[in-house]
Coordinates of C-alpha atoms and ligand atoms in Angstrom, one line a residue:
M1025 CA 29.6 -51.3 51.8
K1026 CA 30.6 -50.3 55.0
Y1027 CA 29.6 -46.7 57.3
I1028 CA 32.7 -46.0 59.8
S1029 CA 32.2 -43.4 62.1
T1030 CA 34.4 -40.8 61.9
N1031 CA 35.6 -40.7 65.6
R1032 CA 37.0 -44.1 64.5
K1033 CA 35.8 -45.5 68.3
S1034 CA 32.5 -47.7 67.3
K1035 CA 32.6 -50.2 64.8
S1036 CA 31.1 -50.2 61.4
V1037 CA 27.5 -50.2 60.8
T1038 CA 25.6 -51.4 57.6
F1039 CA 23.5 -48.8 56.2
R1040 CA 20.5 -49.8 57.3
E1041 CA 21.9 -49.3 60.9
A1042 CA 23.5 -45.9 60.3
V1043 CA 20.1 -44.9 58.9
I1044 CA 18.8 -45.9 61.8
K1045 CA 21.1 -44.7 64.4
G1046 CA 21.9 -42.0 62.3
I1047 CA 24.9 -41.1 65.0
A1048 CA 27.4 -43.9 65.7
D1049 CA 28.0 -44.7 69.4
D1050 CA 31.2 -42.9 70.2
N1051 CA 29.1 -39.5 68.6
G1052 CA 30.6 -39.5 65.5
L1053 CA 28.8 -39.5 62.2
F1054 CA 28.9 -42.1 59.7
Y1055 CA 30.6 -41.6 56.5
P1056 CA 30.8 -44.5 53.7
G1057 CA 33.7 -46.9 53.8
N1058 CA 35.7 -47.7 50.3
F1059 CA 34.0 -47.2 47.1
N1060 CA 35.2 -47.5 43.5
P1061 CA 34.9 -44.4 41.1
F1062 CA 32.9 -44.6 38.0
S1063 CA 34.2 -45.3 34.4
V1064 CA 34.8 -42.3 32.2
E1065 CA 32.6 -43.8 29.8
F1066 CA 29.4 -43.9 32.5
I1067 CA 30.1 -39.9 32.8
Q1068 CA 30.3 -39.6 29.7
E1069 CA 26.7 -41.4 29.0
L1070 CA 25.0 -39.5 31.7
K1071 CA 23.0 -37.4 29.4
Q1072 CA 21.5 -40.8 27.8
L1073 CA 19.8 -40.9 31.7
S1074 CA 17.0 -39.6 33.3
L1075 CA 17.3 -38.2 36.8
S1076 CA 15.5 -41.1 38.2
E1077 CA 18.0 -43.7 36.7
I1078 CA 21.1 -41.4 37.5
A1079 CA 19.5 -41.2 41.0
F1080 CA 19.1 -45.1 41.3
E1081 CA 22.6 -45.8 39.7
I1082 CA 24.7 -43.5 42.1
V1083 CA 22.7 -44.1 45.3
R1084 CA 23.0 -47.9 45.0
I1085 CA 26.5 -47.7 45.3
F1086 CA 25.8 -47.2 48.8
V1087 CA 22.9 -48.7 50.1
R1088 CA 22.5 -52.0 47.8
D1089 CA 23.4 -54.1 50.8
N1090 CA 20.2 -53.4 52.5
I1091 CA 17.8 -52.2 49.9
P1092 CA 16.8 -54.9 47.1
D1093 CA 17.0 -52.8 43.6
R1094 CA 13.1 -53.1 42.9
D1095 CA 12.5 -51.0 45.9
L1096 CA 14.9 -48.8 45.4
F1097 CA 14.1 -47.6 42.4
E1098 CA 10.4 -47.6 43.4
I1099 CA 11.8 -45.3 46.7
L1100 CA 13.6 -42.9 44.5
T1101 CA 11.4 -42.3 42.3
D1102 CA 8.8 -41.7 44.6
T1103 CA 11.0 -39.3 46.5
L1104 CA 12.1 -37.3 42.9
N1105 CA 8.4 -36.5 42.2
F1106 CA 9.6 -33.0 40.7
D1107 CA 12.0 -32.1 38.8
I1108 CA 15.9 -30.2 39.1
P1109 CA 16.8 -28.4 36.2
L1110 CA 20.3 -26.8 35.6
V1111 CA 19.1 -23.2 34.3
K1112 CA 21.6 -20.8 32.5
V1113 CA 21.7 -17.6 34.3
E1114 CA 24.5 -15.9 32.0
N1115 CA 27.6 -17.0 30.0
E1116 CA 28.8 -19.9 31.9
V1117 CA 27.1 -19.3 34.9
Y1118 CA 24.3 -21.9 35.4
S1119 CA 21.6 -22.2 39.0
L1120 CA 21.3 -25.9 39.8
E1121 CA 17.6 -25.6 41.2
L1122 CA 17.2 -27.8 43.5
F1123 CA 13.6 -25.9 45.5
H1124 CA 11.0 -27.6 43.3
G1125 CA 10.2 -30.4 46.2
P1126 CA 6.9 -29.9 48.2
T1127 CA 8.4 -27.7 50.5
L1128 CA 10.4 -25.5 48.4
A1129 CA 13.9 -26.2 49.1
F1130 CA 16.9 -28.4 48.2
K1131 CA 16.2 -30.4 51.9
D1132 CA 13.1 -32.0 50.7
I1133 CA 15.5 -34.8 48.7
G1134 CA 17.4 -35.7 51.3
A1135 CA 14.1 -35.7 53.9
R1136 CA 11.6 -37.2 51.3
F1137 CA 14.3 -39.9 51.1
L1138 CA 15.3 -41.0 54.5
A1139 CA 11.4 -41.2 55.5
R1140 CA 11.3 -43.5 52.4
C1141 CA 14.6 -45.5 53.6
M1142 CA 12.9 -46.0 57.2
R1143 CA 9.8 -47.3 56.2
H1144 CA 11.8 -49.8 54.1
F1145 CA 13.5 -50.9 57.3
L1146 CA 11.0 -50.2 59.9
K1147 CA 7.8 -52.0 58.0
N1148 CA 6.1 -54.4 60.6
D1149 CA 8.3 -52.3 64.2
D1150 CA 7.4 -50.6 66.7
P1151 CA 7.6 -46.9 65.3
V1152 CA 11.1 -45.0 66.2
T1153 CA 11.3 -41.8 67.6
V1154 CA 13.0 -39.0 65.2
L1155 CA 14.7 -35.9 66.8
V1156 CA 15.4 -33.0 64.3
A1157 CA 17.0 -29.1 65.2
T1158 CA 16.4 -26.5 62.4
S1159 CA 17.4 -23.7 61.5
G1160 CA 13.8 -23.2 58.6
D1161 CA 14.1 -25.2 56.5
T1162 CA 15.1 -28.9 57.7
G1163 CA 11.5 -29.0 59.8
S1164 CA 9.4 -28.0 57.4
A1165 CA 11.6 -30.6 54.5
V1166 CA 11.4 -33.1 57.1
A1167 CA 8.0 -32.9 58.9
N1168 CA 6.6 -33.0 55.5
G1169 CA 8.5 -35.6 54.3
F1170 CA 7.4 -38.3 57.8
L1171 CA 3.8 -36.9 57.8
R1172 CA 1.6 -39.9 58.6
L1173 CA 4.4 -41.9 58.5
K1174 CA 3.0 -44.6 61.1
E1175 CA 6.7 -46.0 61.8
A1176 CA 8.1 -42.5 63.3
N1177 CA 7.3 -39.9 65.2
V1178 CA 8.7 -36.8 64.6
V1179 CA 10.3 -34.5 67.4
I1180 CA 10.8 -30.8 65.8
L1181 CA 13.3 -28.3 67.6
Y1182 CA 13.7 -24.9 66.2
P1183 CA 15.0 -22.0 68.1
S1184 CA 12.1 -19.8 68.9
G1185 CA 11.5 -15.9 67.0
K1186 CA 14.8 -16.8 65.1
V1187 CA 12.4 -18.6 61.4
S1188 CA 10.6 -16.7 59.0
E1189 CA 7.0 -17.0 59.7
L1190 CA 6.1 -18.8 56.8
Q1191 CA 8.7 -21.4 57.4
E1192 CA 7.1 -22.1 61.1
K1193 CA 3.9 -22.4 59.9
Q1194 CA 5.2 -25.0 57.7
F1195 CA 5.6 -27.4 60.8
T1196 CA 4.1 -26.6 63.6
T1197 CA 0.3 -26.7 61.6
L1198 CA 0.7 -30.5 60.5
G1199 CA -0.4 -32.3 63.9
H1200 CA -0.4 -36.2 63.3
N1201 CA 2.8 -37.6 63.9
I1202 CA 4.8 -34.7 64.2
T1203 CA 5.3 -32.3 67.4
A1204 CA 7.7 -29.2 67.2
L1205 CA 9.5 -27.7 70.3
E1206 CA 10.1 -24.1 70.8
V1207 CA 13.2 -23.7 71.9
N1208 CA 14.0 -20.6 73.7
G1209 CA 17.9 -20.5 72.1
T1210 CA 19.4 -21.1 69.2
F1211 CA 20.2 -23.1 66.4
D1212 CA 23.3 -24.5 67.6
D1213 CA 21.6 -24.9 71.2
C1214 CA 18.7 -27.1 69.7
Q1215 CA 21.9 -29.0 67.4
K1216 CA 24.0 -29.8 71.2
M1217 CA 19.8 -30.8 72.9
V1218 CA 19.7 -33.4 69.7
K1219 CA 23.3 -34.6 70.2
Q1220 CA 22.9 -34.9 74.2
A1221 CA 20.0 -37.1 73.6
F1222 CA 21.7 -39.7 71.1
S1223 CA 24.3 -40.1 73.8
D1224 CA 22.1 -40.3 76.9
Q1225 CA 22.0 -43.7 78.0
E1226 CA 18.9 -43.5 80.1
L1227 CA 17.1 -42.1 76.9
N1228 CA 18.5 -44.4 74.8
Q1229 CA 17.2 -48.0 77.1
K1230 CA 13.7 -46.2 77.6
M1231 CA 13.1 -45.3 73.5
K1232 CA 14.4 -46.0 70.0
L1233 CA 15.8 -42.4 69.0
S1234 CA 16.6 -41.7 65.3
S1235 CA 17.5 -38.4 63.8
A1236 CA 16.1 -36.6 60.4
N1237 CA 18.8 -33.8 60.6
S1238 CA 21.4 -33.7 57.7
I1239 CA 24.3 -35.8 60.0
N1240 CA 21.5 -38.8 58.9
I1241 CA 23.5 -40.3 56.1
A1242 CA 20.3 -41.4 54.3
R1243 CA 19.8 -37.1 53.7
L1244 CA 23.5 -36.8 53.0
I1245 CA 23.9 -39.9 50.0
P1246 CA 20.7 -39.1 47.8
Q1247 CA 22.1 -35.3 47.7
I1248 CA 25.1 -36.8 45.9
F1249 CA 23.3 -38.0 42.9
Y1250 CA 22.3 -34.4 41.6
Y1251 CA 26.1 -33.3 40.6
F1252 CA 25.6 -36.1 38.2
Y1253 CA 21.9 -35.2 36.6
A1254 CA 23.2 -31.1 36.9
Y1255 CA 26.9 -32.6 34.8
S1256 CA 24.5 -34.8 32.0
Q1257 CA 22.7 -31.4 31.2
L1258 CA 25.7 -28.7 31.1
E1259 CA 25.6 -27.8 27.1
S1260 CA 30.1 -27.7 27.3
K1261 CA 32.1 -29.5 29.0
I1262 CA 35.6 -28.1 27.8
K1263 CA 36.5 -25.7 30.4
P1264 CA 37.0 -26.8 34.1
L1265 CA 33.8 -26.8 36.5
I1266 CA 33.7 -25.3 39.7
V1267 CA 30.7 -26.0 41.7
S1268 CA 29.5 -23.0 44.6
V1269 CA 27.5 -24.6 47.3
P1270 CA 26.3 -21.9 49.5
S1271 CA 26.3 -23.4 53.5
G1272 CA 25.0 -23.9 56.6
N1273 CA 25.9 -27.3 58.0
Y1274 CA 27.4 -28.5 55.4
G1275 CA 25.8 -31.7 53.9
N1276 CA 25.3 -30.4 50.9
L1277 CA 29.3 -29.6 50.3
T1278 CA 30.3 -33.2 51.9
A1279 CA 28.0 -34.8 49.1
G1280 CA 29.4 -33.0 46.0
L1281 CA 32.9 -34.1 47.4
L1282 CA 31.4 -37.3 47.2
A1283 CA 30.2 -36.9 43.9
K1284 CA 33.5 -36.1 42.7
R1285 CA 35.4 -39.2 44.6
L1286 CA 33.0 -41.2 42.5
G1287 CA 35.2 -39.8 39.3
L1288 CA 32.3 -36.6 38.8
P1289 CA 35.2 -34.3 37.0
I1290 CA 34.2 -30.7 39.5
D1291 CA 37.6 -29.0 40.0
V1292 CA 36.9 -26.7 42.6
F1293 CA 34.6 -26.3 45.3
I1294 CA 33.5 -23.3 46.9
A1295 CA 32.1 -22.9 50.6
A1296 CA 30.4 -19.9 50.3
S1297 CA 28.8 -18.5 53.3
N1298 CA 27.2 -16.0 54.9
I1299 CA 28.7 -14.7 58.4
N1300 CA 29.3 -17.4 59.9
R1301 CA 32.1 -18.3 58.4
P1302 CA 33.9 -21.1 60.0
V1303 CA 34.9 -22.8 57.6
P1304 CA 36.4 -20.2 55.5
D1305 CA 38.5 -19.1 58.0
Y1306 CA 39.6 -22.3 59.1
L1307 CA 40.6 -22.7 54.6
V1308 CA 42.7 -19.3 55.1
T1309 CA 44.2 -20.7 59.3
G1310 CA 43.9 -23.9 59.0
I1311 CA 42.3 -23.5 62.7
F1312 CA 38.8 -24.3 63.1
T1313 CA 36.8 -22.2 65.8
P1314 CA 33.5 -23.1 66.2
R1315 CA 31.3 -20.0 66.9
P1316 CA 28.0 -18.8 68.1
S1317 CA 25.5 -18.4 65.5
R1318 CA 25.1 -14.6 64.1
Q1319 CA 21.6 -14.2 62.4
T1320 CA 21.5 -13.3 58.8
I1321 CA 19.0 -13.0 55.8
A1322 CA 20.3 -16.7 54.4
N1323 CA 19.0 -17.8 57.9
A1324 CA 19.0 -21.6 56.5
M1325 CA 22.6 -20.8 56.9
D1326 CA 23.1 -19.4 60.2
V1327 CA 25.3 -22.2 61.7
G1328 CA 28.5 -21.6 63.5
N1329 CA 28.8 -25.1 64.5
P1330 CA 28.8 -27.5 61.0
G1331 CA 28.0 -30.9 61.9
N1332 CA 29.3 -32.2 58.2
F1333 CA 32.6 -30.7 59.0
A1334 CA 33.7 -33.9 61.0
R1335 CA 32.9 -35.7 57.9
I1336 CA 34.8 -33.4 55.6
L1337 CA 38.4 -33.8 57.4
L1338 CA 37.8 -37.3 57.5
M1339 CA 37.9 -37.5 53.6
F1340 CA 41.2 -35.0 53.7
D1341 CA 42.5 -37.2 56.4
H1342 CA 42.9 -34.1 58.2
S1343 CA 45.1 -32.6 56.4
W1344 CA 44.7 -28.8 55.5
E1345 CA 46.8 -28.1 52.6
A1346 CA 44.3 -31.1 50.4
I1347 CA 41.0 -29.7 51.6
K1348 CA 42.2 -25.7 50.5
K1349 CA 43.3 -26.9 47.6
E1350 CA 39.7 -28.6 46.8
I1351 CA 37.6 -26.2 48.6
K1352 CA 37.7 -22.2 48.2
G1353 CA 36.0 -20.4 50.7
Y1354 CA 34.1 -16.7 50.4
S1355 CA 31.6 -15.4 53.2
Y1356 CA 29.3 -12.0 52.5
T1357 CA 27.3 -9.9 54.5
D1358 CA 23.6 -8.7 54.3
E1359 CA 24.1 -6.0 52.0
Q1360 CA 26.1 -7.7 49.7
I1361 CA 23.5 -10.5 49.3
R1362 CA 20.3 -7.7 48.7
A1363 CA 23.2 -5.8 46.2
V1364 CA 23.9 -9.1 44.3
I1365 CA 19.7 -10.2 43.6
Y1366 CA 18.8 -6.4 42.6
N1367 CA 21.4 -6.9 40.3
V1368 CA 21.1 -10.3 38.9
Y1369 CA 17.7 -9.3 38.9
H1370 CA 17.8 -6.3 37.0
K1371 CA 20.7 -7.2 34.7
T1372 CA 19.3 -11.3 34.2
G1373 CA 15.8 -11.4 35.1
Y1374 CA 16.9 -14.3 37.3
I1375 CA 15.1 -13.6 41.0
L1376 CA 18.1 -15.3 43.3
D1377 CA 17.0 -16.2 46.8
P1378 CA 18.9 -15.3 49.6
H1379 CA 21.1 -18.2 50.4
G1380 CA 21.3 -18.6 45.9
A1381 CA 22.4 -15.3 45.9
I1382 CA 25.6 -16.1 47.7
G1383 CA 26.5 -19.1 46.1
Y1384 CA 26.7 -16.9 43.2
M1385 CA 28.3 -13.9 44.2
A1386 CA 31.0 -16.7 45.6
L1387 CA 30.9 -18.4 41.9
K1388 CA 31.6 -14.6 40.0
E1389 CA 34.5 -13.9 42.5
Y1390 CA 36.4 -16.8 41.9
M1391 CA 35.3 -16.9 38.3
N1392 CA 37.2 -13.4 38.1
S1393 CA 40.4 -14.6 38.8
F1394 CA 40.1 -18.5 36.5
D1395 CA 38.2 -19.6 33.4
A1396 CA 35.8 -21.6 34.2
C1397 CA 32.5 -23.0 33.7
G1398 CA 30.4 -22.2 36.8
I1399 CA 27.5 -23.8 38.3
F1400 CA 25.9 -22.7 41.7
L1401 CA 23.6 -24.6 43.7
E1402 CA 19.7 -22.7 44.1
T1403 CA 18.7 -24.2 47.4
A1404 CA 15.8 -22.3 48.0
H1405 CA 13.1 -20.8 45.9
P1406 CA 13.1 -17.1 45.9
A1407 CA 8.9 -17.3 47.3
K1408 CA 10.6 -19.0 50.7
F1409 CA 11.8 -15.3 51.6
H1410 CA 9.1 -13.3 49.4
S1411 CA 8.7 -9.9 51.1
I1412 CA 12.9 -9.6 51.4
I1413 CA 13.1 -10.2 47.8
E1414 CA 10.3 -8.4 47.3
E1415 CA 11.7 -5.3 49.0
I1416 CA 14.9 -5.5 47.1
I1417 CA 13.9 -6.3 43.4
Q1418 CA 10.7 -4.0 44.2
T1419 CA 8.9 -6.5 41.9
K1420 CA 5.9 -8.6 43.0
I1421 CA 7.3 -12.5 43.1
N1422 CA 4.8 -15.5 42.1
I1423 CA 4.6 -17.2 45.2
P1424 CA 3.4 -21.1 44.2
S1425 CA 0.1 -21.9 46.3
R1426 CA 1.2 -24.4 47.8
L1427 CA 3.6 -22.5 50.0
F1428 CA 0.6 -20.1 51.5
Q1429 CA -1.7 -23.2 52.4
C1430 CA -0.4 -23.7 55.4
L1431 CA -0.2 -20.2 56.4
E1432 CA -4.2 -20.3 57.4
K1433 CA -4.0 -22.8 59.1
E1434 CA -2.9 -22.4 63.6
K1435 CA 0.5 -23.3 65.2
K1436 CA 0.6 -26.0 67.5
T1437 CA 3.8 -25.7 69.8
I1438 CA 5.5 -26.7 72.9
L1439 CA 7.5 -23.9 74.1
I1440 CA 10.9 -25.0 76.0
N1441 CA 14.1 -24.1 77.4
N1442 CA 17.4 -24.4 76.1
Q1443 CA 18.1 -27.1 77.9
F1444 CA 18.7 -30.9 78.1
D1445 CA 16.5 -31.7 80.6
D1446 CA 13.9 -29.9 79.1
L1447 CA 13.8 -31.8 76.3
K1448 CA 14.4 -35.0 78.4
D1449 CA 11.4 -34.5 80.1
F1450 CA 9.5 -33.9 77.3
L1451 CA 10.6 -37.0 76.0
F1452 CA 10.0 -39.2 78.8
S1453 CA 6.4 -37.5 78.7
K1454 CA 5.2 -38.6 75.4
M1455 CA 6.0 -41.8 76.3
Ligands
LIG443 C1 19.8 -26.0 54.6 C2 20.0 -24.7 53.8 C3 21.2 -24.7 53.2 C4 22.6 -25.0 54.3 O1 23.0 -26.5 53.6 P1 24.0 -27.7 54.3 O2 23.9 -28.4 53.7 O3 23.5 -27.4 55.5 O4 25.0 -26.4 54.0 C5 21.8 -23.4 52.5 N1 20.4 -22.7 52.3 C6 18.9 -23.7 52.2 C7 17.9 -22.7 51.3 C8 19.0 -23.9 52.9 O5 17.8 -24.7 53.9

């Protein structure tokens, strides 16, 4: 398996190179070249496999040139020390709970896998500097995934004042090989600074940089298998299957589209967004217009210029017609999010988080007009947003203790401006 760049101007690379470089020389994102779909029999027999076994069969396709099977199986079982249950919320509507990992968001899966791949590849090498921009949940997932790994120093950029206290504490209190840069700006500024760092020659000559954002292919690939695992847990597979993906940087949706190309029978994907809606707008107009991000209560999806959209365009050969056939877009305001959390809790007892709530709403809106079976991704544990949720449902919710341990620790950050030179100065100062 070779990985090509979405900009098509640099040569293709192996999985190992793609993971370590993070981004292609021409500034494009890596994308897997040719692969064949699984047989119908394989898909039908998924039910007999465990989560780790399904993960192994899927991920192996993408990494087998560089990671021996035995090591891969170990990496995956170590990554997946928690379950990913499919929970029935109401008739024909299921929640794929991706939030049972250590930091209670789906990003644990990609981050833990990436960290273990890096460890596998960099054993006995000089450590790399992993740069990562976060709108909230990436920071904690990456920090926890990489904590104490001697192969990597992690530098996290996040927008000051735009993540919740709990999210912030999850990646600013760890110490060791984790440094948090508090940027006076937006998430998009952080993402832009990280991108610029990768294309800065002087910086790249002096230090080995890598990325842990969802743009890193090793974050994306492990997200493919949970679509298969979800499918294996469905009770009935008669109606067309719809999967609704609460989206921000569009990694999860890209992974879902890859699952479909591997033969998983998903009829339609839903790009469910908050008021940051460049992709739903594109689906209507055919024109992609990145915009500055706006703050919402589903803050991990406050992305105005989703990085993974380049991969989706490549996958569909830039055909708007083809894209809008397979992906439907919906977007919702904070008021609508609050209302649906309230209604679903009172109707069914199920507690949505603000991100999953968007996925649920979009799914229901689509299913109003089509007879189908639907899965929405629940991307974060509601306890991560407990004050908002408790205010909406007027009930105390259970909070896993691992969420609170970090609150007692002291936040340690370095304040910088939203200018690339400030990041560069910091990185040089660390050498
Ligand atoms: C990151 C995140 C998203 C958005 O996922 P993308 O793959 O970036 O589209 C949605 N929900 C939560 C809770 C997240 O942390």
